[in-house]
Coordinates of N, CA and C in Angstrom, one line a residue:
M1 N -31.2 -15.2 12.2 CA -30.0 -14.4 11.9 C -28.8 -15.2 11.9
G2 N -28.1 -15.2 10.7 CA -26.8 -15.9 10.7 C -25.8 -15.0 11.4
S3 N -24.5 -15.5 11.3 CA -23.5 -14.7 12.0 C -23.1 -13.5 11.1
V4 N -22.7 -12.5 11.7 CA -22.4 -11.2 11.0 C -21.0 -11.4 10.3
P5 N -20.9 -11.0 9.0 CA -19.6 -11.2 8.4 C -18.6 -10.3 9.0
R6 N -17.3 -10.7 8.8 CA -16.2 -9.8 9.2 C -16.1 -8.7 8.2
V7 N -15.5 -7.6 8.7 CA -15.4 -6.5 7.8 C -14.0 -5.7 7.9
A8 N -13.5 -5.4 6.7 CA -12.2 -4.6 6.7 C -12.5 -3.3 6.0
L9 N -11.9 -2.2 6.4 CA -12.2 -0.9 5.8 C -10.9 -0.2 5.5
V10 N -10.8 0.4 4.3 CA -9.7 1.1 3.9 C -10.1 2.6 3.6
T11 N -9.4 3.5 4.2 CA -9.7 5.0 3.8 C -8.8 5.4 2.7
G12 N -9.3 6.4 1.9 CA -8.6 6.9 0.8 C -8.2 5.9 -0.2
A13 N -9.2 5.0 -0.6 CA -8.9 3.8 -1.3 C -9.3 3.8 -2.8
N14 N -9.5 5.0 -3.4 CA -9.9 5.0 -4.8 C -8.7 4.9 -5.8
K15 N -7.5 5.1 -5.2 CA -6.3 5.0 -6.1 C -5.0 4.6 -5.3
G16 N -4.0 4.4 -6.0 CA -2.7 4.2 -5.4 C -2.6 3.1 -4.4
I17 N -1.9 3.3 -3.3 CA -1.7 2.3 -2.3 C -3.0 1.8 -1.7
G18 N -4.0 2.7 -1.5 CA -5.3 2.4 -0.9 C -6.0 1.4 -1.8
L19 N -6.0 1.6 -3.1 CA -6.7 0.8 -4.0 C -6.1 -0.6 -4.0
A20 N -4.7 -0.6 -4.0 CA -4.0 -1.9 -4.0 C -4.3 -2.7 -2.8
I21 N -4.4 -2.0 -1.6 CA -4.7 -2.7 -0.4 C -6.1 -3.3 -0.4
V22 N -7.1 -2.6 -1.0 CA -8.5 -3.1 -1.1 C -8.4 -4.4 -2.0
Q23 N -7.7 -4.3 -3.1 CA -7.6 -5.4 -4.1 C -7.1 -6.6 -3.4
Q24 N -6.0 -6.5 -2.6 CA -5.4 -7.6 -1.9 C -6.3 -8.2 -0.8
L25 N -7.0 -7.3 -0.1 CA -7.9 -7.7 0.9 C -9.1 -8.5 0.3
C26 N -9.6 -8.0 -0.8 CA -10.7 -8.7 -1.5 C -10.3 -10.1 -1.8
R27 N -9.0 -10.3 -2.1 CA -8.5 -11.7 -2.5 C -8.2 -12.5 -1.3
Q28 N -7.8 -11.9 -0.2 CA -7.2 -12.7 0.9 C -8.1 -12.7 2.2
F29 N -8.9 -11.7 2.4 CA -9.7 -11.5 3.6 C -11.0 -12.2 3.6
S30 N -11.3 -13.0 4.6 CA -12.6 -13.7 4.6 C -13.6 -12.8 5.3
G31 N -14.3 -12.0 4.4 CA -15.3 -11.1 4.9 C -15.5 -10.0 3.9
D32 N -16.3 -9.0 4.3 CA -16.6 -7.8 3.4 C -15.4 -6.8 3.5
V33 N -15.1 -6.2 2.3 CA -14.1 -5.2 2.3 C -14.8 -3.9 1.8
V34 N -14.7 -2.8 2.6 CA -15.3 -1.5 2.3 C -14.2 -0.6 1.8
L35 N -14.4 -0.1 0.6 CA -13.6 0.9 0.0 C -14.2 2.2 0.2
T36 N -13.4 3.1 0.9 CA -14.0 4.5 1.1 C -13.1 5.5 0.3
A37 N -13.8 6.6 -0.1 CA -13.2 7.6 -0.8 C -13.9 8.9 -0.5
Q38 N -13.1 10.0 -0.7 CA -13.7 11.4 -0.4 C -14.6 11.8 -1.6
D39 N -14.2 11.3 -2.8 CA -15.0 11.7 -4.0 C -15.8 10.4 -4.4
E40 N -17.2 10.6 -4.3 CA -18.1 9.5 -4.5 C -17.9 8.9 -5.9
A41 N -17.8 9.7 -6.9 CA -17.7 9.2 -8.3 C -16.4 8.4 -8.5
E42 N -15.3 8.9 -7.9 CA -14.0 8.2 -8.0 C -14.0 6.9 -7.3
G43 N -14.7 6.9 -6.1 CA -14.8 5.7 -5.3 C -15.6 4.6 -6.1
Q44 N -16.8 5.0 -6.6 CA -17.6 4.1 -7.4 C -16.8 3.6 -8.6
A45 N -16.0 4.4 -9.3 CA -15.2 4.0 -10.4 C -14.2 2.9 -10.0
A46 N -13.6 3.1 -8.8 CA -12.6 2.2 -8.3 C -13.3 0.8 -8.0
V47 N -14.5 0.9 -7.5 CA -15.3 -0.3 -7.2 C -15.5 -1.1 -8.5
K48 N -16.0 -0.3 -9.5 CA -16.2 -1.0 -10.8 C -15.0 -1.6 -11.4
Q49 N -13.9 -0.9 -11.3 CA -12.6 -1.4 -11.8 C -12.3 -2.8 -11.1
L50 N -12.5 -2.9 -9.8 CA -12.2 -4.1 -9.1 C -13.3 -5.2 -9.4
Q51 N -14.5 -4.8 -9.6 CA -15.5 -5.7 -10.0 C -15.2 -6.4 -11.4
A52 N -14.6 -5.6 -12.3 CA -14.1 -6.1 -13.6 C -13.1 -7.2 -13.4
E53 N -12.4 -7.2 -12.2 CA -11.4 -8.2 -11.9 C -12.0 -9.4 -11.2
G54 N -13.3 -9.3 -11.0 CA -14.0 -10.4 -10.3 C -14.1 -10.3 -8.8
L55 N -13.7 -9.1 -8.3 CA -13.7 -8.8 -6.9 C -15.0 -8.0 -6.5
S56 N -15.4 -8.0 -5.2 CA -16.6 -7.4 -4.9 C -16.5 -6.5 -3.6
P57 N -15.8 -5.4 -3.6 CA -15.8 -4.5 -2.5 C -17.1 -3.8 -2.4
R58 N -17.4 -3.3 -1.2 CA -18.5 -2.4 -1.0 C -18.0 -1.0 -1.0
F59 N -18.8 0.0 -1.3 CA -18.3 1.4 -1.3 C -19.0 2.2 -0.2
H60 N -18.3 3.0 0.5 CA -18.9 4.0 1.5 C -18.2 5.3 1.4
W61 N -18.9 6.4 1.3 CA -18.3 7.7 1.2 C -17.6 8.0 2.5
L62 N -16.4 8.6 2.5 CA -15.8 9.1 3.7 C -14.8 10.2 3.4
D63 N -15.1 11.4 4.0 CA -14.1 12.5 4.0 C -13.5 12.6 5.4
I64 N -12.3 12.3 5.5 CA -11.7 12.2 6.9 C -11.5 13.6 7.5
D65 N -11.7 14.7 6.7 CA -11.7 16.0 7.2 C -13.1 16.4 7.8
D66 N -14.1 15.6 7.6 CA -15.4 15.9 8.0 C -15.9 15.0 9.0
L67 N -16.0 15.5 10.3 CA -16.4 14.6 11.4 C -17.7 13.9 11.2
Q68 N -18.7 14.7 10.7 CA -20.0 14.1 10.4 C -19.9 12.9 9.5
S69 N -19.1 13.0 8.5 CA -18.9 11.9 7.5 C -18.3 10.7 8.2
I70 N -17.4 10.9 9.2 CA -16.8 9.8 9.9 C -17.9 9.1 10.8
R71 N -18.7 9.9 11.4 CA -19.7 9.4 12.3 C -20.8 8.6 11.5
V72 N -21.2 9.1 10.3 CA -22.1 8.3 9.5 C -21.5 7.0 9.2
L73 N -20.3 6.9 8.8 CA -19.6 5.6 8.6 C -19.6 4.8 9.8
R74 N -19.3 5.4 10.9 CA -19.3 4.6 12.2 C -20.6 3.9 12.5
E75 N -21.7 4.7 12.2 CA -23.1 4.1 12.5 C -23.4 3.0 11.5
F76 N -22.9 3.2 10.2 CA -23.1 2.1 9.2 C -22.4 0.8 9.6
L77 N -21.1 0.9 10.1 CA -20.4 -0.2 10.6 C -21.0 -0.9 11.8
R78 N -21.5 -0.1 12.7 CA -22.1 -0.6 13.9 C -23.4 -1.3 13.6
K79 N -24.2 -0.8 12.7 CA -25.5 -1.3 12.3 C -25.3 -2.6 11.5
E80 N -24.5 -2.5 10.5 CA -24.3 -3.7 9.5 C -23.4 -4.8 10.1
Y81 N -22.4 -4.4 10.9 CA -21.4 -5.5 11.3 C -21.2 -5.6 12.8
G82 N -21.8 -4.7 13.5 CA -21.6 -4.7 15.0 C -20.2 -4.3 15.4
G83 N -19.5 -3.7 14.5 CA -18.1 -3.3 14.8 C -17.2 -3.4 13.6
L84 N -15.9 -3.6 13.8 CA -14.9 -3.5 12.7 C -13.8 -4.5 13.0
D85 N -13.3 -5.2 12.0 CA -12.2 -6.2 12.2 C -10.9 -5.7 11.8
V86 N -10.9 -5.0 10.6 CA -9.6 -4.5 10.1 C -9.8 -3.0 9.7
L87 N -8.9 -2.1 10.1 CA -9.0 -0.7 9.7 C -7.6 -0.3 9.1
V88 N -7.6 0.2 7.9 CA -6.4 0.7 7.3 C -6.6 2.2 7.0
N89 N -5.9 3.0 7.8 CA -5.9 4.4 7.7 C -4.9 4.9 6.6
N90 N -5.4 4.9 5.4 CA -4.5 5.2 4.3 C -4.7 6.7 3.7
A91 N -5.9 7.2 4.0 CA -6.2 8.5 3.4 C -5.2 9.6 3.8
G92 N -4.7 10.4 2.9 CA -3.8 11.5 3.2 C -3.5 12.3 2.0
I93 N -2.9 13.4 2.2 CA -2.6 14.3 1.0 C -1.1 14.6 1.0
A94 N -0.5 14.7 -0.2 CA 0.9 15.2 -0.4 C 0.9 16.2 -1.5
L95 N 1.2 17.4 -1.2 CA 1.2 18.5 -2.2 C 2.4 18.2 -3.1
K96 N 2.3 18.5 -4.4 CA 3.3 18.2 -5.4 C 4.6 19.0 -5.0
H97 N 5.7 18.4 -5.3 CA 7.0 19.0 -5.1 C 7.1 20.3 -5.9
G98 N 7.5 21.4 -5.2 CA 7.6 22.7 -6.0 C 6.3 23.4 -6.0
D99 N 5.3 22.9 -5.2 CA 4.0 23.6 -5.1 C 4.2 25.1 -4.6
P100 N 3.7 26.1 -5.3 CA 4.0 27.5 -4.9 C 3.2 28.0 -3.7
T101 N 2.3 27.2 -3.1 CA 1.5 27.6 -1.9 C 2.5 27.9 -0.8
P102 N 2.2 29.0 -0.1 CA 3.1 29.4 1.0 C 3.2 28.3 2.1
L103 N 4.4 28.2 2.7 CA 4.7 27.0 3.6 C 3.7 26.9 4.7
H104 N 3.3 28.0 5.3 CA 2.4 27.9 6.5 C 1.0 27.4 6.0
I105 N 0.6 27.7 4.8 CA -0.7 27.1 4.3 C -0.6 25.7 4.0
Q106 N 0.6 25.3 3.4 CA 0.9 23.9 3.1 C 0.8 23.1 4.5
A107 N 1.4 23.7 5.5 CA 1.5 23.1 6.8 C 0.1 22.8 7.4
E108 N -0.7 23.9 7.3 CA -2.1 23.8 7.9 C -2.9 22.8 7.2
V109 N -2.9 22.8 5.8 CA -3.7 21.9 5.0 C -3.3 20.4 5.2
T110 N -2.0 20.2 5.1 CA -1.4 18.9 5.2 C -1.7 18.3 6.6
M111 N -1.4 19.1 7.6 CA -1.6 18.7 9.0 C -3.1 18.3 9.3
K112 N -4.0 19.2 8.7 CA -5.4 19.0 9.0 C -5.9 17.6 8.5
T113 N -5.4 17.2 7.3 CA -5.9 15.9 6.8 C -5.0 14.8 7.4
N114 N -3.7 14.8 7.2 CA -2.9 13.7 7.5 C -2.8 13.3 8.9
F115 N -2.8 14.3 9.8 CA -2.7 14.1 11.2 C -4.1 14.1 11.9
F116 N -4.7 15.3 11.7 CA -6.0 15.5 12.5 C -7.1 14.6 11.9
G117 N -7.1 14.5 10.6 CA -8.2 13.6 10.0 C -8.0 12.1 10.4
T118 N -6.8 11.7 10.3 CA -6.5 10.3 10.7 C -6.8 10.1 12.2
R119 N -6.4 11.1 13.0 CA -6.7 11.0 14.5 C -8.3 10.9 14.7
A120 N -9.0 11.7 13.9 CA -10.5 11.7 14.1 C -11.1 10.4 13.8
V121 N -10.6 9.8 12.7 CA -11.0 8.4 12.3 C -10.7 7.4 13.4
C122 N -9.5 7.5 14.0 CA -9.2 6.6 15.1 C -10.1 6.9 16.3
T123 N -10.3 8.1 16.7 CA -11.2 8.4 17.8 C -12.5 7.8 17.7
E124 N -13.1 7.9 16.5 CA -14.5 7.4 16.2 C -14.5 5.9 16.0
L125 N -13.5 5.3 15.3 CA -13.6 3.9 14.9 C -12.9 2.9 15.8
L126 N -11.8 3.4 16.5 CA -11.1 2.4 17.4 C -12.0 1.7 18.4
P127 N -13.0 2.5 19.0 CA -13.9 1.8 20.0 C -14.7 0.7 19.3
L128 N -14.8 0.7 18.0 CA -15.6 -0.3 17.3 C -14.8 -1.6 17.0
M129 N -13.4 -1.5 17.2 CA -12.6 -2.7 16.9 C -13.0 -3.9 17.7
K130 N -13.2 -5.0 17.0 CA -13.5 -6.3 17.6 C -12.3 -7.0 18.2
P131 N -12.4 -7.9 19.1 CA -11.3 -8.6 19.6 C -10.5 -9.3 18.4
Q132 N -9.2 -9.3 18.6 CA -8.3 -9.8 17.5 C -8.2 -8.8 16.3
G133 N -8.8 -7.6 16.5 CA -8.8 -6.7 15.4 C -7.4 -6.2 15.0
R134 N -7.3 -5.7 13.8 CA -6.0 -5.2 13.2 C -6.2 -3.8 12.7
V135 N -5.3 -2.9 13.1 CA -5.3 -1.5 12.6 C -3.9 -1.2 12.0
V136 N -3.9 -0.7 10.8 CA -2.7 -0.3 10.2 C -2.8 1.2 9.7
N137 N -1.9 2.1 10.3 CA -1.9 3.5 9.9 C -0.8 3.6 8.8
V138 N -1.1 4.1 7.6 CA -0.1 4.2 6.6 C 0.6 5.6 6.8
S139 N 1.8 5.5 7.3 CA 2.6 6.7 7.6 C 3.6 6.8 6.4
S140 N 4.8 7.2 6.6 CA 5.8 7.3 5.5 C 7.2 7.3 6.0
I141 N 8.1 6.8 5.2 CA 9.5 6.8 5.5 C 10.0 8.2 5.8
M142 N 9.3 9.2 5.3 CA 9.6 10.6 5.6 C 9.5 10.9 7.1
S143 N 8.6 10.2 7.8 CA 8.5 10.5 9.2 C 9.8 10.2 9.9
F144 N 10.6 9.3 9.5 CA 11.9 9.0 10.1 C 12.9 10.1 9.8
A145 N 12.9 10.6 8.5 CA 13.7 11.6 8.0 C 13.4 12.9 8.9
A146 N 12.1 13.1 9.1 CA 11.7 14.3 9.9 C 12.3 14.2 11.3
L147 N 12.1 13.0 11.9 CA 12.5 12.8 13.3 C 14.0 13.0 13.5
K148 N 14.8 12.4 12.5 CA 16.2 12.5 12.6 C 16.8 13.9 12.5
T149 N 16.0 14.8 11.8 CA 16.5 16.1 11.5 C 15.9 17.2 12.4
C150 N 15.1 16.7 13.4 CA 14.6 17.6 14.4 C 15.7 17.9 15.4
S151 N 15.5 19.0 16.2 CA 16.4 19.3 17.3 C 16.3 18.2 18.3
S152 N 17.4 18.0 19.1 CA 17.4 16.9 20.0 C 16.3 17.1 21.1
E153 N 16.0 18.3 21.3 CA 14.9 18.6 22.3 C 13.5 18.1 21.8
L154 N 13.3 18.3 20.5 CA 12.0 17.8 19.9 C 12.0 16.3 19.7
Q155 N 13.2 15.8 19.4 CA 13.3 14.3 19.3 C 13.0 13.6 20.6
Q156 N 13.5 14.2 21.7 CA 13.2 13.6 23.0 C 11.7 13.6 23.3
K157 N 11.0 14.7 22.9 CA 9.6 14.8 23.1 C 8.8 13.8 22.3
F158 N 9.2 13.7 21.0 CA 8.5 12.7 20.2 C 8.7 11.3 20.6
M159 N 9.9 11.0 21.0 CA 10.3 9.6 21.3 C 10.0 9.2 22.8
N160 N 9.5 10.2 23.6 CA 9.2 9.9 25.0 C 8.1 8.7 25.0
E161 N 8.5 7.7 25.7 CA 7.6 6.5 25.8 C 6.2 6.8 26.4
T162 N 6.1 7.9 27.2 CA 4.9 8.2 27.9 C 4.2 9.5 27.3
I163 N 4.6 9.9 26.1 CA 4.0 11.0 25.5 C 2.5 10.8 25.4
T164 N 1.6 11.8 25.7 CA 0.2 11.6 25.6 C -0.3 12.2 24.3
E165 N -1.5 11.8 23.9 CA -2.2 12.3 22.7 C -2.3 13.8 22.8
E166 N -2.6 14.3 23.9 CA -2.8 15.8 24.1 C -1.4 16.5 23.8
E167 N -0.3 15.9 24.3 CA 1.0 16.5 24.1 C 1.4 16.5 22.6
L168 N 1.0 15.4 22.0 CA 1.3 15.2 20.6 C 0.5 16.2 19.7
V169 N -0.7 16.4 20.1 CA -1.6 17.4 19.4 C -1.0 18.8 19.6
G170 N -0.5 19.1 20.8 CA 0.1 20.4 21.0 C 1.3 20.6 20.1
L171 N 2.1 19.6 20.0 CA 3.3 19.7 19.1 C 2.9 19.9 17.6
M172 N 1.9 19.2 17.2 CA 1.5 19.3 15.8 C 1.0 20.7 15.5
N173 N 0.2 21.2 16.5 CA -0.4 22.6 16.3 C 0.8 23.6 16.4
K174 N 1.8 23.3 17.3 CA 2.9 24.3 17.4 C 3.7 24.3 16.1
F175 N 3.8 23.2 15.4 CA 4.5 23.2 14.1 C 3.8 24.2 13.1
V176 N 2.5 24.1 13.0 CA 1.7 24.9 12.1 C 1.9 26.4 12.5
E177 N 1.8 26.7 13.8 CA 1.9 28.0 14.3 C 3.3 28.6 14.0
D178 N 4.4 27.7 14.2 CA 5.7 28.2 14.0 C 6.0 28.5 12.5
T179 N 5.3 27.7 11.6 CA 5.5 28.1 10.2 C 4.8 29.4 9.9
K180 N 3.7 29.7 10.5 CA 3.0 30.9 10.3 C 3.9 32.1 10.7
K181 N 4.6 31.9 11.8 CA 5.5 33.0 12.3 C 6.9 33.0 11.6
G182 N 7.1 31.9 10.8 CA 8.4 31.8 10.1 C 9.6 31.4 11.0
V183 N 9.3 30.8 12.2 CA 10.3 30.5 13.1 C 10.5 29.0 13.2
Q184 N 10.0 28.2 12.2 CA 10.1 26.7 12.4 C 11.5 26.2 12.5
Q185 N 12.5 26.8 11.8 CA 13.8 26.3 11.9 C 14.5 26.7 13.2
K186 N 14.2 27.9 13.7 CA 14.7 28.3 15.0 C 14.2 27.5 16.1
E187 N 12.9 27.0 15.9 CA 12.3 26.2 17.0 C 12.6 24.7 16.9
G188 N 13.5 24.4 15.9 CA 14.1 23.0 15.9 C 13.4 22.0 15.0
W189 N 12.4 22.5 14.1 CA 11.8 21.6 13.2 C 12.7 21.3 12.0
P190 N 12.5 20.2 11.4 CA 13.4 19.8 10.3 C 13.5 20.8 9.2
D191 N 14.6 20.8 8.6 CA 14.8 21.7 7.4 C 15.0 20.7 6.2
I192 N 13.9 20.1 5.7 CA 14.0 19.2 4.6 C 12.9 19.5 3.6
K193 N 13.0 19.0 2.4 CA 11.9 19.3 1.5 C 10.6 18.5 1.9
A194 N 9.5 19.0 1.5 CA 8.2 18.4 1.9 C 8.1 18.4 3.4
V195 N 8.6 19.4 4.1 CA 8.6 19.3 5.6 C 7.1 19.2 6.2
P196 N 6.1 19.9 5.6 CA 4.8 19.7 6.2 C 4.3 18.3 6.2
Y197 N 4.5 17.6 5.0 CA 4.2 16.2 4.9 C 4.9 15.4 5.8
A198 N 6.2 15.6 5.9 CA 7.1 14.7 6.8 C 6.7 14.9 8.2
V199 N 6.4 16.1 8.7 CA 6.1 16.3 10.1 C 4.7 15.7 10.4
S200 N 3.8 15.9 9.4 CA 2.4 15.3 9.6 C 2.5 13.8 9.8
K201 N 3.4 13.2 9.0 CA 3.5 11.7 9.0 C 4.3 11.3 10.3
M202 N 5.2 12.1 10.8 CA 5.8 11.8 12.0 C 4.7 11.8 13.1
G203 N 3.8 12.7 13.0 CA 2.7 12.7 14.0 C 1.9 11.4 13.9
V204 N 1.6 10.9 12.7 CA 0.9 9.7 12.5 C 1.6 8.5 13.2
T205 N 3.0 8.5 12.9 CA 3.8 7.4 13.5 C 3.7 7.4 15.0
V206 N 3.9 8.6 15.6 CA 3.9 8.7 17.1 C 2.5 8.4 17.6
L207 N 1.5 8.9 16.9 CA 0.1 8.7 17.3 C -0.2 7.2 17.4
S208 N 0.4 6.5 16.4 CA 0.2 5.0 16.4 C 0.8 4.3 17.6
R209 N 1.9 4.8 18.0 CA 2.5 4.3 19.3 C 1.6 4.6 20.5
I210 N 1.1 5.8 20.5 CA 0.2 6.1 21.7 C -1.0 5.3 21.7
H211 N -1.7 5.1 20.5 CA -2.9 4.3 20.4 C -2.6 2.8 20.7
A212 N -1.5 2.3 20.2 CA -1.2 0.9 20.5 C -1.0 0.7 22.0
R213 N -0.3 1.7 22.7 CA -0.1 1.6 24.1 C -1.5 1.7 24.9
N214 N -2.4 2.6 24.4 CA -3.7 2.7 25.1 C -4.5 1.4 24.9
L215 N -4.5 0.8 23.7 CA -5.2 -0.4 23.5 C -4.7 -1.5 24.3
N216 N -3.4 -1.5 24.5 CA -2.8 -2.6 25.3 C -3.1 -2.4 26.8
E217 N -3.2 -1.2 27.2 CA -3.6 -0.9 28.6 C -5.1 -1.1 28.9
Q218 N -5.9 -0.6 28.0 CA -7.3 -0.6 28.3 C -8.1 -1.8 27.8
R219 N -7.5 -2.5 26.7 CA -8.3 -3.6 26.2 C -7.3 -4.8 25.9
R220 N -6.4 -5.0 26.9 CA -5.4 -6.0 26.7 C -5.9 -7.4 26.3
G221 N -7.0 -7.8 26.9 CA -7.6 -9.1 26.6 C -8.1 -9.3 25.2
D222 N -8.4 -8.1 24.5 CA -9.0 -8.2 23.2 C -7.9 -8.4 22.1
K223 N -6.6 -8.3 22.5 CA -5.5 -8.5 21.6 C -5.7 -7.8 20.2
I224 N -5.9 -6.5 20.3 CA -6.0 -5.7 19.1 C -4.6 -5.2 18.7
L225 N -4.2 -5.5 17.5 CA -2.8 -5.1 17.1 C -2.9 -3.8 16.2
L226 N -2.2 -2.8 16.6 CA -2.1 -1.6 15.9 C -0.7 -1.2 15.5
N227 N -0.5 -1.1 14.2 CA 0.9 -0.7 13.7 C 0.8 0.5 12.7
A228 N 2.0 1.1 12.6 CA 2.1 2.1 11.5 C 3.1 1.4 10.5
C229 N 2.8 1.6 9.2 CA 3.8 1.2 8.2 C 4.3 2.4 7.5
C230 N 5.5 2.4 7.1 CA 6.2 3.5 6.5 C 6.7 3.3 5.1
P231 N 5.8 3.3 4.1 CA 6.3 3.1 2.7 C 7.2 4.2 2.3
G232 N 8.1 3.9 1.3 CA 8.9 4.9 0.7 C 10.3 4.5 0.4

């Protein structure tokens, strides 16, 4: 048995930022790069596109809304690589501006994927991270806009250095519930366009701080670096 190759994995990687990240990893990362996508055909097409450029990513199906799908991927990584070196949580959804879907449904759908899907991937895959591993959660510049326009009471909760994952989950669920009741502005949530997207990404940014803190406390010697990046 030779040594196991290093492995980097990107979620939601069949187009846009995710595809560009896979492309650059294939060029710069010494190891295997796994491109994942929710739609198998689109994922395979993206792999072919990169192969035409002389790059060789691997494909694995992943729907971050489907826990079973995340666990199948986890077992694949464990069996093939004994863990994971680089994880880029890029998968997410953004409804088109002016989408006629009622706000509370937009909130529910967007939160389910962007926050709870990303969190599920972290829950299942962070334990697989190898020493010196790197995790990047792709958030959004909108997360700062959301934070700045929340009530000061909500700002304090989100910026609290010791906020727990459970408390954050409670806040994300409360946002969805408040939109259902139509009281989101009264309850101090931001009044900006694309508010469900912005709040879901604020959740991702704060979740990243919590996970970085936990990794630092529980696996300090492993020097795993976890960041959120906020394009936009």
